[in-house]
């Protein structure tokens, strides 16, 4: 029998996730980001910046969807949204919502 493959975000220790978010489980602007919101970095990573924040900025040199960022970081989307809120609050990223399709006449 083979062992089951680990799933992203399922094997993270709760202590690690608590540390990554500084103990927060929700952010004020968490509704700002849905799975397909495109994130664009507005600056380069700064020395001393949290490693996850720096990784997001490097990853988002071009528009990148929230779900892609979460997959790259191997973190749950809820944790990724908190990290994105930190960067949005400091002006280090901008968020673009994809255009909705127009209904045909």
XYZ file of N, CA and C in Angstrom:
315
model
N 0.824 -1.186 0.000
C 0.000 0.000 0.000
C 0.868 1.250 0.000
N 0.486 2.238 -0.753
C 1.248 3.480 -0.777
C 0.614 4.483 0.172
N 1.459 5.325 0.704
C 0.978 6.362 1.627
C 0.232 7.433 0.844
N -0.804 8.023 1.433
C -1.520 9.089 0.732
C -0.618 10.295 0.511
N -0.827 10.954 -0.616
C -0.044 12.156 -0.918
C -0.525 13.308 -0.053
N 0.408 14.103 0.477
C -0.017 15.258 1.269
C -0.691 16.298 0.384
N -1.655 16.994 0.924
C -2.342 18.065 0.204
C -1.819 19.404 0.706
N -1.730 20.369 -0.211
C -1.246 21.688 0.166
C -2.047 22.231 1.332
N -1.336 22.790 2.296
C -1.991 23.436 3.420
C -2.500 22.485 4.474
N -2.524 21.213 4.204
C -3.083 20.253 5.163
C -2.047 19.805 6.186
N -0.781 19.898 5.860
C 0.256 19.408 6.756
C 0.937 20.524 7.534
N 0.494 21.749 7.333
C 1.092 22.862 8.053
C 0.708 22.788 9.521
N 1.688 22.979 10.354
C 1.407 22.982 11.781
C 0.624 24.246 12.122
N -0.369 24.126 12.995
C -1.114 25.331 13.399
C -0.202 26.393 13.998
N 0.883 25.959 14.664
C 1.823 26.923 15.240
C 2.483 27.759 14.149
N 2.848 27.119 13.027
C 3.481 27.849 11.926
C 2.509 28.865 11.344
N 1.274 28.452 11.114
C 0.289 29.372 10.543
C 0.022 30.531 11.489
N -0.001 30.265 12.784
C -0.199 31.305 13.795
C 0.950 32.313 13.730
N 2.161 31.804 13.565
C 3.340 32.667 13.503
C 3.356 33.502 12.225
N 3.028 32.894 11.100
C 3.038 33.595 9.813
C 2.103 34.799 9.838
N 0.963 34.674 10.504
C -0.038 35.754 10.524
C 0.022 36.592 11.793
N 1.042 36.384 12.610
C 1.156 37.086 13.894
C -0.085 36.883 14.754
N -0.639 35.695 14.690
C -1.770 35.346 15.537
C -3.130 35.748 15.020
N -3.181 36.351 13.839
C -4.476 36.781 13.302
C -5.130 35.652 12.528
N -6.426 35.547 12.662
C -7.153 34.554 11.877
C -8.004 35.219 10.810
N -8.066 36.527 10.852
C -8.870 37.284 9.888
C -8.309 38.701 9.802
N -8.481 39.320 8.666
C -8.042 40.698 8.474
C -9.238 41.553 8.106
N -9.130 42.836 8.333
C -10.242 43.754 8.041
C -10.631 43.755 6.574
N -9.665 43.623 5.693
C -9.935 43.732 4.255
C -9.936 42.373 3.566
N -10.160 41.301 4.327
C -10.059 39.965 3.747
C -11.052 39.755 2.603
N -12.177 40.467 2.605
C -13.155 40.333 1.526
C -12.702 41.024 0.245
N -11.606 41.752 0.307
C -11.058 42.434 -0.862
C -10.563 41.435 -1.902
N -10.146 40.275 -1.454
C -9.502 39.306 -2.337
C -10.362 38.064 -2.524
N -10.793 37.820 -3.779
C -11.381 36.514 -4.061
C -10.295 35.684 -4.752
N -10.595 34.479 -5.119
C -9.566 33.578 -5.645
C -8.918 34.061 -6.931
N -9.653 34.810 -7.740
C -9.123 35.229 -9.039
C -8.703 36.691 -9.080
N -8.734 37.376 -7.940
C -8.233 38.751 -7.900
C -6.766 38.734 -8.305
N -6.390 39.648 -9.182
C -5.006 39.731 -9.646
C -4.229 40.686 -8.757
N -3.080 40.237 -8.307
C -2.221 41.008 -7.413
C -0.984 41.442 -8.185
N -0.617 42.705 -8.030
C 0.579 43.245 -8.680
C 1.436 43.910 -7.613
N 2.712 43.533 -7.560
C 3.645 44.159 -6.632
C 3.954 45.577 -7.071
N 4.008 46.479 -6.109
C 4.288 47.890 -6.398
C 5.700 48.299 -5.992
N 6.456 47.374 -5.388
C 7.823 47.684 -4.970
C 8.608 46.384 -4.848
N 9.891 46.516 -4.629
C 10.747 45.357 -4.394
C 10.699 44.996 -2.912
N 11.024 43.751 -2.578
C 11.092 43.379 -1.164
C 12.128 44.224 -0.427
N 11.839 44.537 0.820
C 12.743 45.340 1.643
C 13.524 44.431 2.589
N 14.745 44.827 2.940
C 15.510 44.035 3.909
C 14.734 43.923 5.224
N 14.761 42.740 5.806
C 14.088 42.525 7.081
C 12.610 42.204 6.974
N 12.093 42.203 5.756
C 10.674 41.914 5.536
C 10.408 40.432 5.798
N 9.224 40.124 6.284
C 8.814 38.735 6.493
C 8.988 37.965 5.184
N 9.529 36.760 5.260
C 9.883 36.012 4.048
C 8.686 35.766 3.136
N 7.510 35.509 3.703
C 6.322 35.290 2.876
C 5.928 36.557 2.131
N 6.060 37.708 2.777
C 5.764 38.979 2.110
C 6.742 39.208 0.957
N 8.016 38.947 1.200
C 9.028 39.124 0.155
C 8.767 38.183 -1.023
N 8.386 36.954 -0.730
C 8.080 35.988 -1.789
C 6.898 36.456 -2.626
N 5.878 36.980 -1.969
C 4.708 37.493 -2.695
C 5.118 38.623 -3.627
N 5.925 39.552 -3.150
C 6.342 40.679 -3.994
C 7.149 40.206 -5.201
N 8.027 39.235 -4.998
C 8.802 38.705 -6.132
C 7.892 37.974 -7.115
N 6.946 37.225 -6.593
C 6.022 36.463 -7.432
C 5.100 37.375 -8.235
N 4.783 38.540 -7.684
C 3.781 39.427 -8.291
C 4.395 40.562 -9.092
N 5.555 40.329 -9.685
C 6.099 41.329 -10.598
C 5.163 41.501 -11.784
N 4.436 40.440 -12.104
C 3.368 40.462 -13.114
C 2.082 40.078 -12.403
N 0.939 40.457 -12.949
C -0.330 40.121 -12.278
C -0.445 38.616 -12.009
N -0.753 38.294 -10.765
C -0.852 36.904 -10.327
C -2.108 36.732 -9.487
N -2.873 35.687 -9.749
C -4.113 35.437 -9.016
C -3.826 34.984 -7.584
N -4.733 35.340 -6.686
C -4.606 34.976 -5.274
C -4.410 33.471 -5.121
N -5.180 32.695 -5.854
C -5.088 31.240 -5.732
C -3.711 30.732 -6.170
N -3.092 31.366 -7.158
C -1.751 30.979 -7.589
C -0.720 31.310 -6.517
N -0.890 32.449 -5.865
C 0.025 32.845 -4.791
C -0.057 31.835 -3.650
N -1.275 31.474 -3.259
C -1.465 30.501 -2.180
C -0.814 29.163 -2.532
N -0.979 28.727 -3.772
C -0.383 27.461 -4.202
C 1.139 27.532 -4.160
N 1.695 28.646 -4.610
C 3.147 28.804 -4.608
C 3.693 28.804 -3.175
N 3.006 29.501 -2.274
C 3.440 29.568 -0.877
C 3.144 28.279 -0.118
N 2.288 27.437 -0.699
C 1.802 26.226 -0.047
C 1.147 26.559 1.296
N 0.318 27.603 1.252
C -0.442 28.039 2.422
C -1.920 28.050 2.068
N -2.787 27.889 3.057
C -4.222 28.018 2.788
C -4.546 29.416 2.252
N -5.572 29.509 1.440
C -5.976 30.797 0.869
C -6.299 31.798 1.977
N -6.911 31.347 3.059
C -7.265 32.265 4.151
C -6.028 32.924 4.751
N -4.946 32.185 4.886
C -3.696 32.740 5.419
C -3.066 33.661 4.383
N -3.098 33.269 3.127
C -2.553 34.096 2.052
C -3.271 35.433 1.990
N -4.586 35.434 2.167
C -5.348 36.690 2.155
C -4.895 37.629 3.269
N -4.600 37.096 4.435
C -4.124 37.937 5.541
C -2.791 38.577 5.167
N -1.889 37.792 4.581
C -0.597 38.333 4.152
C -0.781 39.403 3.077
N -1.697 39.170 2.148
C -1.966 40.157 1.098
C -2.537 41.440 1.687
N -3.381 41.320 2.688
C -3.944 42.511 3.342
C -2.840 43.353 3.971
N -1.852 42.691 4.579
C -0.715 43.417 5.150
C -0.030 44.252 4.080
N 0.214 43.634 2.932
C 0.910 44.327 1.844
C 0.045 45.416 1.217
N -1.240 45.179 1.107
C -2.150 46.186 0.554
C -2.230 47.401 1.474
N -2.304 47.157 2.779
C -2.388 48.246 3.758
C -1.161 49.151 3.729
N -0.006 48.602 3.355
C 1.222 49.397 3.307
C 1.541 49.897 1.896
N 0.641 49.648 0.943
C 0.831 50.137 -0.420
C 1.855 49.367 -1.231
N 2.224 48.182 -0.785
C 3.246 47.403 -1.488
C 2.681 46.575 -2.638
N 1.359 46.380 -2.650
C 0.704 45.680 -3.759
C -0.550 46.443 -4.154
N -1.035 46.146 -5.334
C -2.363 46.618 -5.735
C -3.156 45.393 -6.171
N -4.466 45.503 -6.045
C -5.354 44.388 -6.385
C -6.254 44.807 -7.527
N -6.351 43.953 -8.519
C -7.232 44.204 -9.665
C -8.231 43.067 -9.757
N -9.480 43.420 -9.771
C -10.505 42.401 -9.924
C -10.708 42.144 -11.410
N -10.796 40.887 -11.800
C -10.990 40.588 -13.217
C -12.313 41.155 -13.720
N -12.329 41.487 -14.960
C -13.565 42.009 -15.555
C -14.599 40.903 -15.623
N -15.829 41.278 -15.403
C -16.898 40.291 -15.545
C -17.353 40.279 -16.995
N -17.760 39.129 -17.446
C -18.232 38.997 -18.825
C -19.550 39.743 -18.978
N -19.692 40.426 -20.068
C -20.949 41.131 -20.331
C -21.951 40.160 -20.912
N -23.177 40.331 -20.520
C -24.239 39.458 -21.031
C -24.495 39.771 -22.499
N -24.727 38.733 -23.268
C -25.038 38.918 -24.688
C -26.445 39.474 -24.826
N -26.628 40.331 -25.795
C -27.961 40.928 -26.006
C -28.894 39.976 -26.672
